[in-house]
Amino acid sequence: MSAPLSAYVARYDGEEFRCGLYPSDDGLEVRLYSPTPRFGFDEIGDGTYVQPVDADECDVIYYSLALAQWRGLDCAICAERDDTVQVEYLGGLAPKAAEYGFDRIERGVYRRWVPAIEIRARRMHSTFIKSPD
Protein backbone atom coordinates (compact mmCIF):
# COMPACT_ATOMS: atom_id res chain seq x y z
CA MET A 1 0.00 0.00 0.00
CA SER A 2 1.32 3.45 -0.85
CA ALA A 3 1.69 6.32 1.60
CA PRO A 4 -1.17 8.84 1.66
CA LEU A 5 -1.02 11.74 -0.77
CA SER A 6 -1.64 15.39 0.05
CA ALA A 7 -4.92 16.12 1.81
CA TYR A 8 -6.69 18.15 4.46
CA VAL A 9 -7.03 16.16 7.69
CA ALA A 10 -9.17 16.82 10.78
CA ARG A 11 -9.05 15.12 14.16
CA TYR A 12 -12.59 14.74 15.41
CA ASP A 13 -13.70 12.76 18.45
CA GLY A 14 -10.18 11.33 18.80
CA GLU A 15 -9.91 10.03 15.23
CA GLU A 16 -8.31 11.52 12.10
CA PHE A 17 -10.31 11.87 8.88
CA ARG A 18 -9.55 13.24 5.45
CA CYS A 19 -11.74 16.28 5.09
CA GLY A 20 -12.84 19.24 3.01
CA LEU A 21 -13.09 22.81 4.29
CA TYR A 22 -16.00 25.03 3.31
CA PRO A 23 -16.90 28.57 4.41
CA SER A 24 -20.35 28.85 5.95
CA ASP A 25 -22.45 31.62 7.48
CA ASP A 26 -21.37 30.35 10.91
CA GLY A 27 -17.63 30.16 10.15
CA LEU A 28 -15.84 27.15 8.71
CA GLU A 29 -17.59 23.87 7.98
CA VAL A 30 -15.46 20.73 7.95
CA ARG A 31 -16.76 17.76 5.98
CA LEU A 32 -15.26 14.59 7.38
CA TYR A 33 -14.89 11.71 4.90
CA SER A 34 -14.84 8.00 5.63
CA PRO A 35 -14.49 5.03 3.26
CA THR A 36 -16.68 2.92 5.57
CA PRO A 37 -20.14 3.43 7.10
CA ARG A 38 -20.03 5.16 10.49
CA PHE A 39 -22.54 6.51 12.96
CA GLY A 40 -23.53 10.06 11.97
CA PHE A 41 -22.08 9.80 8.44
CA ASP A 42 -24.26 9.84 5.31
CA GLU A 43 -23.36 7.98 2.13
CA ILE A 44 -22.71 10.40 -0.74
CA GLY A 45 -21.42 7.93 -3.29
CA ASP A 46 -20.09 4.45 -3.76
CA GLY A 47 -18.01 3.83 -0.67
CA THR A 48 -17.82 7.46 0.48
CA TYR A 49 -19.45 8.70 3.66
CA VAL A 50 -19.52 12.27 4.97
CA GLN A 51 -20.34 14.08 8.19
CA PRO A 52 -20.31 17.89 8.31
CA VAL A 53 -19.14 19.50 11.57
CA ASP A 54 -18.10 22.99 12.67
CA ALA A 55 -14.36 23.59 12.69
CA ASP A 56 -14.65 24.41 16.41
CA GLU A 57 -15.68 20.78 17.04
CA CYS A 58 -12.38 19.48 15.63
CA ASP A 59 -9.33 19.08 17.86
CA VAL A 60 -6.90 19.70 14.99
CA ILE A 61 -7.11 20.62 11.29
CA TYR A 62 -4.07 20.51 9.04
CA TYR A 63 -2.93 20.14 5.46
CA SER A 64 -0.60 17.21 4.89
CA LEU A 65 1.65 17.47 1.83
CA ALA A 66 3.54 14.49 0.38
CA LEU A 67 7.10 15.54 -0.48
CA ALA A 68 10.08 13.73 -1.99
CA GLN A 69 13.18 14.16 -4.09
CA TRP A 70 13.58 13.01 -7.66
CA ARG A 71 17.05 13.22 -9.19
CA GLY A 72 18.00 15.73 -6.49
CA LEU A 73 15.00 18.01 -7.13
CA ASP A 74 12.51 18.83 -4.38
CA CYS A 75 9.04 17.75 -5.48
CA ALA A 76 5.50 17.29 -4.23
CA ILE A 77 3.86 13.94 -4.94
CA CYS A 78 0.59 14.45 -6.80
CA ALA A 79 -0.50 10.93 -7.77
CA GLU A 80 0.61 7.31 -8.02
CA ARG A 81 -0.27 4.54 -10.45
CA ASP A 82 1.32 1.16 -10.94
CA ASP A 83 5.09 1.71 -10.70
CA THR A 84 5.05 5.44 -11.44
CA VAL A 85 4.61 8.62 -9.41
CA GLN A 86 3.45 12.02 -10.65
CA VAL A 87 5.69 14.69 -9.15
CA GLU A 88 5.43 18.48 -9.17
CA TYR A 89 8.69 20.39 -9.29
CA LEU A 90 8.97 22.85 -6.36
CA GLY A 91 12.11 24.70 -7.43
CA GLY A 92 10.30 27.46 -9.32
CA LEU A 93 12.82 27.66 -12.18
CA ALA A 94 11.22 27.11 -15.59
CA PRO A 95 14.53 26.34 -17.38
CA LYS A 96 15.40 23.65 -14.82
CA ALA A 97 11.90 22.15 -15.04
CA ALA A 98 12.28 21.97 -18.83
CA GLU A 99 15.77 20.47 -18.52
CA TYR A 100 14.33 17.61 -16.44
CA GLY A 101 11.39 17.01 -18.79
CA PHE A 102 8.57 18.46 -16.71
CA ASP A 103 5.37 19.51 -18.50
CA ARG A 104 4.10 23.02 -17.81
CA ILE A 105 0.60 22.67 -16.36
CA GLU A 106 0.11 26.38 -15.76
CA ARG A 107 2.34 29.28 -14.86
CA GLY A 108 4.83 28.09 -12.24
CA VAL A 109 3.43 24.53 -12.10
CA TYR A 110 5.52 21.74 -13.65
CA ARG A 111 4.66 18.03 -13.42
CA ARG A 112 5.76 14.71 -14.86
CA TRP A 113 5.41 10.98 -14.28
CA VAL A 114 8.58 9.24 -13.05
CA PRO A 115 9.46 5.66 -12.06
CA ALA A 116 8.57 5.12 -8.39
CA ILE A 117 11.93 3.44 -7.82
CA GLU A 118 13.65 6.81 -8.48
CA ILE A 119 11.82 8.61 -5.65
CA ARG A 120 13.99 9.41 -2.62
CA ALA A 121 13.50 11.05 0.80
CA ARG A 122 9.74 10.63 0.81
CA ARG A 123 8.11 12.43 3.72
CA MET A 124 4.96 14.19 4.85
CA HIS A 125 4.89 17.88 5.78
CA SER A 126 1.96 19.25 7.81
CA THR A 127 0.74 22.84 7.98
CA PHE A 128 -1.69 23.43 10.84
CA ILE A 129 -4.88 25.35 10.18
CA LYS A 130 -6.20 24.72 13.68
CA SER A 131 -3.48 23.68 16.13
CA PRO A 132 -4.05 21.44 19.13
CA ASP A 133 -5.23 23.43 22.16
CSV table of C-alpha atoms in Angstrom, one decimal:
chain,number,residue,atom,x,y,z
A,1,MET,CA,0.0,0.0,0.0
A,2,SER,CA,1.3,3.5,-0.8
A,3,ALA,CA,1.7,6.3,1.6
A,4,PRO,CA,-1.2,8.8,1.7
A,5,LEU,CA,-1.0,11.7,-0.8
A,6,SER,CA,-1.6,15.4,0.0
A,7,ALA,CA,-4.9,16.1,1.8
A,8,TYR,CA,-6.7,18.1,4.5
A,9,VAL,CA,-7.0,16.2,7.7
A,10,ALA,CA,-9.2,16.8,10.8
A,11,ARG,CA,-9.0,15.1,14.2
A,12,TYR,CA,-12.6,14.7,15.4
A,13,ASP,CA,-13.7,12.8,18.4
A,14,GLY,CA,-10.2,11.3,18.8
A,15,GLU,CA,-9.9,10.0,15.2
A,16,GLU,CA,-8.3,11.5,12.1
A,17,PHE,CA,-10.3,11.9,8.9
A,18,ARG,CA,-9.5,13.2,5.5
A,19,CYS,CA,-11.7,16.3,5.1
A,20,GLY,CA,-12.8,19.2,3.0
A,21,LEU,CA,-13.1,22.8,4.3
A,22,TYR,CA,-16.0,25.0,3.3
A,23,PRO,CA,-16.9,28.6,4.4
A,24,SER,CA,-20.4,28.9,5.9
A,25,ASP,CA,-22.4,31.6,7.5
A,26,ASP,CA,-21.4,30.4,10.9
A,27,GLY,CA,-17.6,30.2,10.1
A,28,LEU,CA,-15.8,27.2,8.7
A,29,GLU,CA,-17.6,23.9,8.0
A,30,VAL,CA,-15.5,20.7,7.9
A,31,ARG,CA,-16.8,17.8,6.0
A,32,LEU,CA,-15.3,14.6,7.4
A,33,TYR,CA,-14.9,11.7,4.9
A,34,SER,CA,-14.8,8.0,5.6
A,35,PRO,CA,-14.5,5.0,3.3
A,36,THR,CA,-16.7,2.9,5.6
A,37,PRO,CA,-20.1,3.4,7.1
A,38,ARG,CA,-20.0,5.2,10.5
A,39,PHE,CA,-22.5,6.5,13.0
A,40,GLY,CA,-23.5,10.1,12.0
A,41,PHE,CA,-22.1,9.8,8.4
A,42,ASP,CA,-24.3,9.8,5.3
A,43,GLU,CA,-23.4,8.0,2.1
A,44,ILE,CA,-22.7,10.4,-0.7
A,45,GLY,CA,-21.4,7.9,-3.3
A,46,ASP,CA,-20.1,4.5,-3.8
A,47,GLY,CA,-18.0,3.8,-0.7
A,48,THR,CA,-17.8,7.5,0.5
A,49,TYR,CA,-19.5,8.7,3.7
A,50,VAL,CA,-19.5,12.3,5.0
A,51,GLN,CA,-20.3,14.1,8.2
A,52,PRO,CA,-20.3,17.9,8.3
A,53,VAL,CA,-19.1,19.5,11.6
A,54,ASP,CA,-18.1,23.0,12.7
A,55,ALA,CA,-14.4,23.6,12.7
A,56,ASP,CA,-14.7,24.4,16.4
A,57,GLU,CA,-15.7,20.8,17.0
A,58,CYS,CA,-12.4,19.5,15.6
A,59,ASP,CA,-9.3,19.1,17.9
A,60,VAL,CA,-6.9,19.7,15.0
A,61,ILE,CA,-7.1,20.6,11.3
A,62,TYR,CA,-4.1,20.5,9.0
A,63,TYR,CA,-2.9,20.1,5.5
A,64,SER,CA,-0.6,17.2,4.9
A,65,LEU,CA,1.7,17.5,1.8
A,66,ALA,CA,3.5,14.5,0.4
A,67,LEU,CA,7.1,15.5,-0.5
A,68,ALA,CA,10.1,13.7,-2.0
A,69,GLN,CA,13.2,14.2,-4.1
A,70,TRP,CA,13.6,13.0,-7.7
A,71,ARG,CA,17.0,13.2,-9.2
A,72,GLY,CA,18.0,15.7,-6.5
A,73,LEU,CA,15.0,18.0,-7.1
A,74,ASP,CA,12.5,18.8,-4.4
A,75,CYS,CA,9.0,17.7,-5.5
A,76,ALA,CA,5.5,17.3,-4.2
A,77,ILE,CA,3.9,13.9,-4.9
A,78,CYS,CA,0.6,14.5,-6.8
A,79,ALA,CA,-0.5,10.9,-7.8
A,80,GLU,CA,0.6,7.3,-8.0
A,81,ARG,CA,-0.3,4.5,-10.4
A,82,ASP,CA,1.3,1.2,-10.9
A,83,ASP,CA,5.1,1.7,-10.7
A,84,THR,CA,5.0,5.4,-11.4
A,85,VAL,CA,4.6,8.6,-9.4
A,86,GLN,CA,3.5,12.0,-10.6
A,87,VAL,CA,5.7,14.7,-9.1
A,88,GLU,CA,5.4,18.5,-9.2
A,89,TYR,CA,8.7,20.4,-9.3
A,90,LEU,CA,9.0,22.8,-6.4
A,91,GLY,CA,12.1,24.7,-7.4
A,92,GLY,CA,10.3,27.5,-9.3
A,93,LEU,CA,12.8,27.7,-12.2
A,94,ALA,CA,11.2,27.1,-15.6
A,95,PRO,CA,14.5,26.3,-17.4
A,96,LYS,CA,15.4,23.6,-14.8
A,97,ALA,CA,11.9,22.2,-15.0
A,98,ALA,CA,12.3,22.0,-18.8
A,99,GLU,CA,15.8,20.5,-18.5
A,100,TYR,CA,14.3,17.6,-16.4
A,101,GLY,CA,11.4,17.0,-18.8
A,102,PHE,CA,8.6,18.5,-16.7
A,103,ASP,CA,5.4,19.5,-18.5
A,104,ARG,CA,4.1,23.0,-17.8
A,105,ILE,CA,0.6,22.7,-16.4
A,106,GLU,CA,0.1,26.4,-15.8
A,107,ARG,CA,2.3,29.3,-14.9
A,108,GLY,CA,4.8,28.1,-12.2
A,109,VAL,CA,3.4,24.5,-12.1
A,110,TYR,CA,5.5,21.7,-13.6
A,111,ARG,CA,4.7,18.0,-13.4
A,112,ARG,CA,5.8,14.7,-14.9
A,113,TRP,CA,5.4,11.0,-14.3
A,114,VAL,CA,8.6,9.2,-13.0
A,115,PRO,CA,9.5,5.7,-12.1
A,116,ALA,CA,8.6,5.1,-8.4
A,117,ILE,CA,11.9,3.4,-7.8
A,118,GLU,CA,13.6,6.8,-8.5
A,119,ILE,CA,11.8,8.6,-5.6
A,120,ARG,CA,14.0,9.4,-2.6
A,121,ALA,CA,13.5,11.1,0.8
A,122,ARG,CA,9.7,10.6,0.8
A,123,ARG,CA,8.1,12.4,3.7
A,124,MET,CA,5.0,14.2,4.9
A,125,HIS,CA,4.9,17.9,5.8
A,126,SER,CA,2.0,19.2,7.8
A,127,THR,CA,0.7,22.8,8.0
A,128,PHE,CA,-1.7,23.4,10.8
A,129,ILE,CA,-4.9,25.4,10.2
A,130,LYS,CA,-6.2,24.7,13.7
A,131,SER,CA,-3.5,23.7,16.1
A,132,PRO,CA,-4.0,21.4,19.1
A,133,ASP,CA,-5.2,23.4,22.2
